[in-house]
Structures are given as structure tokens and as C-alpha cells.
């Protein structure tokens, strides 16, 4: 080992208790940061997936303005044809057309205002998980059948079961009166109260007839293999859209702006907290290294009298800090990932978290996963702060006069 | 007493012997304490707004419904007792605020569009201080009385429906026999709210008008009462329970909106965890400082022991030194926190993430809330844990052997 | 009654792998009002004996008596109390508490004892005068010379009116003139206050000064002579 490295290493063990206490502060913060970040990043991607997979999808082709107002007449013409040609051109199944209206749904006993979505039964199953969440009966199959799938809470509120009839009343795309009688063939239970209470799906063909759509719809959902591929797919998709058709592509962030912002808000408050932890560690390092420099004033005086430049001593102090910092980072990251690894099997649940989890489309029990990012980011931040803190003690050496230093006890 | 004075003096002077180290430690404690209180004030502020908004959107601290209404918010689940009789009882009971209303799901239709909404039949004079709607900030006018024939809808809803003040819309709901009850209304006013979802969801109409539309005579679906503090609804709850019979259920707001109730509880827990975490991060530095201080002073501690000072006094001296450090740090931290929160009291604009905050149930202006109990909690936790953290170095110091301490040679 | 009585005390240390007999079945009696010098080469056991007498260290076997109290069986708290009331110490170095002024150092023991401020002040002024430090009351140790520091230590050692003062190499760090002055001070206090003095030293000048000289070697007394004060 290089002599300077050996010197630095021995120096930090001259006061083992102090070194361990300093590294201990780093380990504590790093364990916390690794665990919290693994937990958060995992939670965010779950939040995104769970929020998008029911309806929103990764992106949608819409008429301009529909995203803000969702008006009935802001339609995509020949939506079925468009989705078919997109499926062919992109060689992908995960593309489906939809139309949407707000209606009054009446059973024998009850009437509720609901959102009703016309879907392509076959392809809808590839872009949405609602078909998989049908807990009673079955999902839609034929494009023209007078069938409806409703949310579990809605079914309860309407007091309907499989085989019962529902009357839907609303307005067609031209403002005229629209009505239909449909049979409940499926009830889905997504666990998301908003969906279970207010959503129903009917075949797109039926929707087209009931609401006088004349082939038009409201959007085409397009899913990428995972959300990370969405931006690339969006660019490809935008190039494919006919220029004369007045259409826009919106990504999930535009469709569900609350989601990314909720994540950002949570991230920024978390990073405030992590920053505070890192600063506290930095103070600890500053204290330790300043003390260690002051204690060694006499010794430094001697080596400077021997001709060593203060800059090299400063580098020695930085090197010692790097060593303590690495100690804290490695042990912290290790313990942090062990802790996270444990919870990745047993799951992690904050007491009373269920209600909050539902609000953000999350399961009540979360299984954090260590990723490269969550493993390195926290310890990295702490390490950088520690080095910054050691700059002042290291710089102090530049003002050291050998004679004064040697006189110091 | 005398000993305590000596210890206090020694601790104080020792504290300033290595002023650099003391200043660094003070800075660390101050920053830590500042962060504890500042962050707590922000989150408390956020939760406070969320709950206040949530309660005003419900609204009412304590609510009375038919037992089935919460699961099935339908016009069939009316409060059995007649509204006039109920109202007379509540009017006489002396609540801060109370109101009875009809609250049912409905569909609203303009010439172009339909939306599902929550229809509220209210007595506008009773609701003035209950609702989130600001009567002064209405395009057009608010309802005038419970027999008003117009409706007031949110600005966002008006925009999506392509309607405006003076135009007509149709409201559809069901009557108790499940016949479709529909009627044309004139939009007389548009209200604004700090969350878009409120503007999209609620439609206000006169209570009597709606009773007539839905053919429910002198009945309502909900009766609410409000106290002066959402954190303390028990007095109101107990008063309400005495006024009604068991044909209805009485709920507090946090039972009605379990998300908000949980939020409030989780945040109180969060405050404690945050304070403890910060303290733990600080404790390494604190213990480090004390250990350094103790080991530098091996000799004089030995001397004091040799002179007849009791080990417990040495223990006390180190703990006092640590407590002095913490108390000064706490004082600076508290002042910093108050000073940094004060200019933010008019609200922090976080509208960049407005929709995200709305998803969490919060508006886009954050008012930090500095609560005395949180400040006290932070200070007490720091002092108590600080005491325990200093025990180990102090104990070590008190176990020094005077002879080894004095005769030790560098 | 003797001021100090040690009966057959032994003390063994480990230094590295080597066992050192610091005290080897040693017995000694020191009369009240005595002025005794313990001398031995380095490691001869004088400091160990002094520490055993002062209750700073416990012998492995044997008995140590201060007046009518057996101290080798006392608890730490009892020992602390005993030192506080009966024994004054002067050490070779690091005698003073650095954060306290000369006066505060002198008053320290009295304050722990619980004497009133007025009493403390009166006595500390008197004592500092007596040791020749009038005017330096408010200096901290770092602002005084070695001799001055030792004088403060002496003033402190007798401040609580102890019956016994133990001094371990009190002159080791002083020049000859200063150390003569310090010995004169000891003698004066011995006659004036009737305080028993036990001084461990290998300083010839100090040895010459005392009425009773006890020479030690390898933890045993090899010579115990009464001599006429110089």
C-alpha cells in the first residue's frame, strides 16, 4: 500500500472511538436513506403502474381540448379504424379505442349518475386491467351486444346483480336524447373507490349506436411495453398520425397531471429531510476533522519544518475523510440493503396506512426493492457532504506556520 | 445546592474551553432543531389545510344520517324524523353551526353535455359559514333562501357543460319510488373553490325546491353540526347524540372520511418519528463531542476525584455540560424556526404541483402551522434523549480512577 | 493516636508481562503533626504508598488507617468524603483545574464541602496571602508560572483544614529557588497549623529539609531516620 494511504489509514485509527462515532452518523443516515429511497422509488413506480393500468394507459390519441373538458363532441372521427391502423402500423396489440359519456343509470330501485365507457372488448383487455378484475360474471365480448360491466360499489348501490337490466339515460353527441337498456354481465372490483363507484363499460359498437357517434370516439389508448418506453413510442405514434386529422397525443403525465406532481411533492419534501440528515452528518465530520487537525498541530509543524508542503497535509486530511466516508457509505449501504432486502420479503406497512394507500392506488403492504439508484444515491449524497465539510479543516493547514505549530502543545 | 452551583459553573466554563467545537455542535443542534420544527410546521400546515378543506367539502364535524345512507347515499335513506321537528331541536340546542340538507347523486345536463354530480338541497342562510363556498365570490348570485328556484354550480363544471349564469340546465335524479325526477333549472350563480374537484362535483339548490322535486315532503338525508375546532369534536358529538334517537347514526368527520382521519393520525406519528430521527443523527456528534471533552480532561477529572469530589458529581458535571449545549442549541433552533416560519405565514405558493396536492387532498397554497405542542414535543424529546445520550460518556468519566488519571503521562 | 497507620500492606502491578511488587508487606506509622519524607528511586513504591494512604488506590492486602478509620475497606463515596474533609493533596503537575481561577481553585474543595461564600472568601484570601500570591487571585492556571501554580495547589490542599497533606513530587517541575520556597512554606504550615505532611520525593534538597526521612526500595522500607531539621 502507498505510504500516504497507509499514513491516512493509521491516522483515522488513532482515535477509534471518534472515527466510529463519525462513521456511525453516516451509517445511520445511509441505512435510513437506502431504505427510504428503495421504499419510495418502489412506491412511485407502483403508484404510476396502478394508476395508469385501469384506464389512463401510457398515452392517448385525442381531439385537441378533450383532455381538459372531456366534452362529448370533442371526438376522434372513425376511432375504430384509427385504432386498427395504429395496431397494424405499430405492430402492437396494446392499442384500443374508447368513447365516454356521463349518464343516469337506473335499475329497478335506484338511479345513479355514472361515467360510461364504450370499449373494444377484445383489445380493451390488452390495455386495461379491469377485465382481469371482474369478480362476478365475465367481461364484455361482442362489440355490439347490449351488455354492461359495472363497478362493485355501483352494483351494490344500484342493487343489481349479474343478469339484471339497467336503463341508461343521457345525451347523444348531437345533444339529442340517448337511452338504452343493457344487461349486467360482469361486476369488477378494482379496490379503487372512484372506479368501483362510478364506472361502467359497454361495447364500443353499442355505444356508437346509443349515442349517435357515427363511428367517432373520444380517444385511443396506446400502451408501451413498460412506462419507460412510453416517450419513444409517443414520438413514433405522433409521426404516424395523419396530418389533416386534427389529433393530439397526450402522455400519462398530461392525462393524469396529479400523479407526477404528487410524486414530485413527496420527493421534494423527502429530499429536504434527506438534505438535513446529510448536513447533520457534515457537521459531525467537520467537528471530527477540525479536532483532529488541531490536535495534530504540533505534529504537522514538525513535518512542515521537514519540508512537507501544507497542501499535501491538506490532501492527507481529505484522504482521511474519504476513508471515514467510504467506511460510512459501505457499511451504511450494506446494512440499508439488508434491511430493505428483509422487508422485500416480509413487506412493509405503516400502521393506518390503508386509507392513504387507497388514495394513491397502492396496496396496503409494500415490498421495497433495492435498486442501483436507491442504493447509491443516499450514501453518495452523504459522502459528498462529508467531503465538503472537511474542506475547511484541510484549508486551515495552509495558514499554519511551522514554528508556531511546533510551539503548540 | 452548593455542589450544583460548582458543577454548573464548571460545566459552563468547560463548554467554552474549546469554543470551535462548541460552536460546530451548536450549529448542528440548531440546524437539526430548526429542521424538526420547520418541517413539522409545513406538514402540519398541509394536513391542517387538507382536513379543513376536507371538512368543509363534507362539510360538518358531526353528521347525522339514516343508518344505510353512507353505504347507499340514496334518496330512500332519509332521516326518519321530520325536518321541521329536527330543526326545532337543533336550533334550541345552541350549536356553533348546524344545518340540515338533502345530498343525493344526480346527473346534470346542459344542451351539450352531461355530468354526474352531487346535488345539495340547502338552506343558504344556515350554510353560510359551513360550506367551502364563499358567498361573496360568486359570478351572479348565491341562492337566496331554501325555496330558491335556481341552482349554483362550480365554474369548472359550467365550463365543461358549456353553460353560464342565466342559462338553463336539467337535473336528473330519482325519487323514492325510483321514478326519474328531472327538472329544468336556471343557473343563477357560479362558485369558485380552491380545488378543481369541488367545482366539478357540487351543485347547490334550495332545500325546499329539491324536496319538492324528489317528492320527499318534509325530510332530509343529512344533518350536520359544527364545533369550533376540528381536532376536538367530542363535545359536539355528544350533544348531537342526545338530540337524536337510534333510527339514525351519528358520525364524526374522521369516521366519514377515513383518509383524512388517518392522515391526521399518521402525521402526528410522523412528527415524533422525524424529531427522533433528527435527534439520532445529531446524537452521534453529541456523543463524539462529549467523549472528546471527557478524554481531554482525564487529568482534571482525576484531580477532582482525588480532591474528594464524588463520582456522581463528575457524572452530573458532564451531563450538565451536555444539557447546557442542548439548551442553547434548542434556543437558537427555536428562534430560527419561528423566524423562518413567520414570513411564510401568508402562505407558500406551491401551485407548480397543484394537481398533485389536489390528489393528496390539499390546496396549492401551503400555510405553515407552528403548533406549540409540536415545538414542546421537539424540545422535550431532544432534552430527554440528549440526557440518555450523554449518560455513557458521563458515566465513563465518573469511573476514572483518580490515580491513573493524575499519574498518566503523555 | 497516629495520623496514618499502614499494617502489612502489599500491592502488585502488572507492567507488560512483568509483575512489579510496588508495596511488599510494608508497615509504617506516622504520628500526628509529623513531617515525613518518603524517598525511593523511580518505581520504588513511594507514590503507591502515598496513593494508598490517600485512598486513591487500594492495597491488595493489609490495612490502612487514617486516625481511627480503616480506609482500605471504604466505598468510593466514603473515600471521596474522607479526602474532602481530612486530606489535602499536592501533585507533581496538573494540580489545578484549568477553567478555575487561583481563588476558585482554592475555594473549590470548600465549596464542595458546603462552606458559606463569605467564609470561603475570607479563608482563600488569607491562604493566598500566606503562600505569597496576594494580587494573583483572579489568574487562571495558564497565566501563572509553575511555582505559582504549586503554591495555589498548596493553598488549596490546606484550605479545607485537613489533618493530613500528601504531596507527590511537589518540587519536580520547579527550579531550586522556587522549590526551597515551597519547602519553607510546607514547614511553616506544619508548625503553624499542626498539619501532618507526607511528601514523596527523590529531590535531595527536600530530603534534607525534613525531620523524618523514610527510604524505600522495591516496596519495602529500608531506612527510617529521624534527623534534625536543617
mmCIF file of N, CA and C in Angstrom, chain A residues 95-138:
data_model
loop_
_atom_site.group_PDB
_atom_site.id
_atom_site.type_symbol
_atom_site.label_atom_id
_atom_site.label_comp_id
_atom_site.label_asym_id
_atom_site.label_seq_id
_atom_site.Cartn_x
_atom_site.Cartn_y
_atom_site.Cartn_z
ATOM 1 N N UNK A 95 -53.369 -1.447 -28.089
ATOM 2 C CA UNK A 95 -53.937 -0.191 -28.573
ATOM 3 C C UNK A 95 -55.438 -0.407 -28.673
ATOM 4 N N UNK A 96 -56.237 0.473 -28.081
ATOM 5 C CA UNK A 96 -57.679 0.266 -28.117
ATOM 6 C C UNK A 96 -58.422 1.591 -28.151
ATOM 7 N N UNK A 97 -59.554 1.605 -28.846
ATOM 8 C CA UNK A 97 -60.355 2.819 -28.969
ATOM 9 C C UNK A 97 -61.425 2.854 -27.879
ATOM 10 N N UNK A 98 -61.788 4.073 -27.493
ATOM 11 C CA UNK A 98 -62.844 4.201 -26.487
ATOM 12 C C UNK A 98 -63.707 5.431 -26.793
ATOM 13 N N UNK A 99 -64.897 5.416 -26.182
ATOM 14 C CA UNK A 99 -65.735 6.612 -26.181
ATOM 15 C C UNK A 99 -66.314 6.722 -24.778
ATOM 16 N N UNK A 100 -66.674 7.925 -24.381
ATOM 17 C CA UNK A 100 -67.083 8.086 -22.997
ATOM 18 C C UNK A 100 -68.258 9.050 -22.876
ATOM 19 N N UNK A 101 -69.199 8.731 -21.982
ATOM 20 C CA UNK A 101 -70.337 9.640 -21.751
ATOM 21 C C UNK A 101 -70.741 9.579 -20.291
ATOM 22 N N UNK A 102 -71.418 10.624 -19.855
ATOM 23 C CA UNK A 102 -71.958 10.622 -18.497
ATOM 24 C C UNK A 102 -73.461 10.432 -18.595
ATOM 25 N N UNK A 103 -73.980 9.474 -17.828
ATOM 26 C CA UNK A 103 -75.399 9.139 -17.955
ATOM 27 C C UNK A 103 -76.008 8.900 -16.583
ATOM 28 N N UNK A 104 -77.312 8.820 -16.594
ATOM 29 C CA UNK A 104 -78.023 8.372 -15.401
ATOM 30 C C UNK A 104 -78.344 6.901 -15.621
ATOM 31 N N UNK A 105 -77.841 6.058 -14.710
ATOM 32 C CA UNK A 105 -78.100 4.621 -14.843
ATOM 33 C C UNK A 105 -79.166 4.246 -13.827
ATOM 34 N N UNK A 106 -80.226 3.576 -14.305
ATOM 35 C CA UNK A 106 -81.324 3.219 -13.406
ATOM 36 C C UNK A 106 -81.551 1.716 -13.391
ATOM 37 N N UNK A 107 -81.650 1.184 -12.199
ATOM 38 C CA UNK A 107 -82.102 -0.197 -12.046
ATOM 39 C C UNK A 107 -83.566 -0.121 -11.615
ATOM 40 N N UNK A 108 -84.112 -1.232 -11.144
ATOM 41 C CA UNK A 108 -85.496 -1.188 -10.682
ATOM 42 C C UNK A 108 -85.672 -0.247 -9.506
ATOM 43 N N UNK A 109 -84.649 -0.217 -8.652
ATOM 44 C CA UNK A 109 -84.826 0.523 -7.405
ATOM 45 C C UNK A 109 -84.052 1.829 -7.312
ATOM 46 N N UNK A 110 -82.997 1.916 -8.087
ATOM 47 C CA UNK A 110 -82.074 3.012 -7.847
ATOM 48 C C UNK A 110 -81.637 3.675 -9.149
ATOM 49 N N UNK A 111 -81.236 4.962 -9.022
ATOM 50 C CA UNK A 111 -80.656 5.657 -10.174
ATOM 51 C C UNK A 111 -79.407 6.396 -9.729
ATOM 52 N N UNK A 112 -78.364 6.276 -10.496
ATOM 53 C CA UNK A 112 -77.125 6.987 -10.185
ATOM 54 C C UNK A 112 -76.546 7.590 -11.445
ATOM 55 N N UNK A 113 -75.874 8.731 -11.242
ATOM 56 C CA UNK A 113 -75.136 9.320 -12.348
ATOM 57 C C UNK A 113 -73.781 8.634 -12.435
ATOM 58 N N UNK A 114 -73.420 8.140 -13.617
ATOM 59 C CA UNK A 114 -72.151 7.420 -13.753
ATOM 60 C C UNK A 114 -71.443 7.811 -15.045
ATOM 61 N N UNK A 115 -70.188 7.414 -15.134
ATOM 62 C CA UNK A 115 -69.452 7.559 -16.389
ATOM 63 C C UNK A 115 -69.542 6.218 -17.105
ATOM 64 N N UNK A 116 -69.843 6.264 -18.352
ATOM 65 C CA UNK A 116 -69.935 5.010 -19.101
ATOM 66 C C UNK A 116 -68.930 5.069 -20.238
ATOM 67 N N UNK A 117 -68.191 3.982 -20.396
ATOM 68 C CA UNK A 117 -67.143 3.972 -21.399
ATOM 69 C C UNK A 117 -67.438 2.889 -22.416
ATOM 70 N N UNK A 118 -67.373 3.254 -23.692
ATOM 71 C CA UNK A 118 -67.514 2.281 -24.767
ATOM 72 C C UNK A 118 -66.132 1.759 -25.104
ATOM 73 N N UNK A 119 -65.964 0.432 -25.099
ATOM 74 C CA UNK A 119 -64.635 -0.136 -25.339
ATOM 75 C C UNK A 119 -64.690 -1.202 -26.420
ATOM 76 N N UNK A 120 -63.523 -1.465 -27.019
ATOM 77 C CA UNK A 120 -63.399 -2.584 -27.947
ATOM 78 C C UNK A 120 -63.083 -3.807 -27.098
ATOM 79 N N UNK A 121 -64.062 -4.698 -26.893
ATOM 80 C CA UNK A 121 -63.880 -5.758 -25.885
ATOM 81 C C UNK A 121 -62.573 -6.516 -26.030
ATOM 82 N N UNK A 122 -62.209 -6.870 -27.242
ATOM 83 C CA UNK A 122 -61.028 -7.706 -27.398
ATOM 84 C C UNK A 122 -59.748 -6.959 -27.032
ATOM 85 N N UNK A 123 -59.623 -5.739 -27.526
ATOM 86 C CA UNK A 123 -58.370 -5.019 -27.327
ATOM 87 C C UNK A 123 -58.316 -4.310 -25.988
ATOM 88 N N UNK A 124 -59.491 -3.989 -25.440
ATOM 89 C CA UNK A 124 -59.523 -3.336 -24.141
ATOM 90 C C UNK A 124 -58.804 -4.202 -23.103
ATOM 91 N N UNK A 125 -58.973 -5.516 -23.232
ATOM 92 C CA UNK A 125 -58.345 -6.419 -22.273
ATOM 93 C C UNK A 125 -56.828 -6.299 -22.283
ATOM 94 N N UNK A 126 -56.276 -5.809 -23.420
ATOM 95 C CA UNK A 126 -54.822 -5.711 -23.524
ATOM 96 C C UNK A 126 -54.290 -4.382 -22.986
ATOM 97 N N UNK A 127 -55.167 -3.394 -22.815
ATOM 98 C CA UNK A 127 -54.672 -2.092 -22.336
ATOM 99 C C UNK A 127 -55.143 -1.778 -20.925
ATOM 100 N N UNK A 128 -56.085 -2.554 -20.418
ATOM 101 C CA UNK A 128 -56.631 -2.212 -19.109
ATOM 102 C C UNK A 128 -56.736 -3.462 -18.255
ATOM 103 N N UNK A 129 -56.582 -3.303 -16.962
ATOM 104 C CA UNK A 129 -56.661 -4.470 -16.098
ATOM 105 C C UNK A 129 -58.080 -4.713 -15.582
ATOM 106 N N UNK A 130 -59.035 -3.879 -16.031
ATOM 107 C CA UNK A 130 -60.379 -4.014 -15.483
ATOM 108 C C UNK A 130 -60.995 -5.366 -15.850
ATOM 109 N N UNK A 131 -60.731 -5.848 -17.079
ATOM 110 C CA UNK A 131 -61.280 -7.148 -17.467
ATOM 111 C C UNK A 131 -60.798 -8.230 -16.511
ATOM 112 N N UNK A 132 -59.544 -8.083 -16.055
ATOM 113 C CA UNK A 132 -58.991 -9.078 -15.138
ATOM 114 C C UNK A 132 -59.542 -8.951 -13.732
ATOM 115 N N UNK A 133 -60.170 -7.821 -13.452
ATOM 116 C CA UNK A 133 -60.653 -7.593 -12.092
ATOM 117 C C UNK A 133 -62.133 -7.944 -11.957
ATOM 118 N N UNK A 134 -62.696 -8.515 -13.030
ATOM 119 C CA UNK A 134 -64.110 -8.895 -12.960
ATOM 120 C C UNK A 134 -64.239 -10.037 -11.957
ATOM 121 N N UNK A 135 -64.965 -9.768 -10.875
ATOM 122 C CA UNK A 135 -65.034 -10.756 -9.802
ATOM 123 C C UNK A 135 -66.295 -11.612 -9.904
ATOM 124 N N UNK A 136 -67.256 -11.124 -10.680
ATOM 125 C CA UNK A 136 -68.509 -11.867 -10.847
ATOM 126 C C UNK A 136 -68.892 -11.767 -12.309
ATOM 127 N N UNK A 137 -69.356 -12.861 -12.894
ATOM 128 C CA UNK A 137 -69.740 -12.822 -14.300
ATOM 129 C C UNK A 137 -68.513 -12.801 -15.173
ATOM 130 N N UNK A 138 -68.605 -12.112 -16.313
ATOM 131 C CA UNK A 138 -67.490 -12.102 -17.262
ATOM 132 C C UNK A 138 -67.351 -10.701 -17.850
#
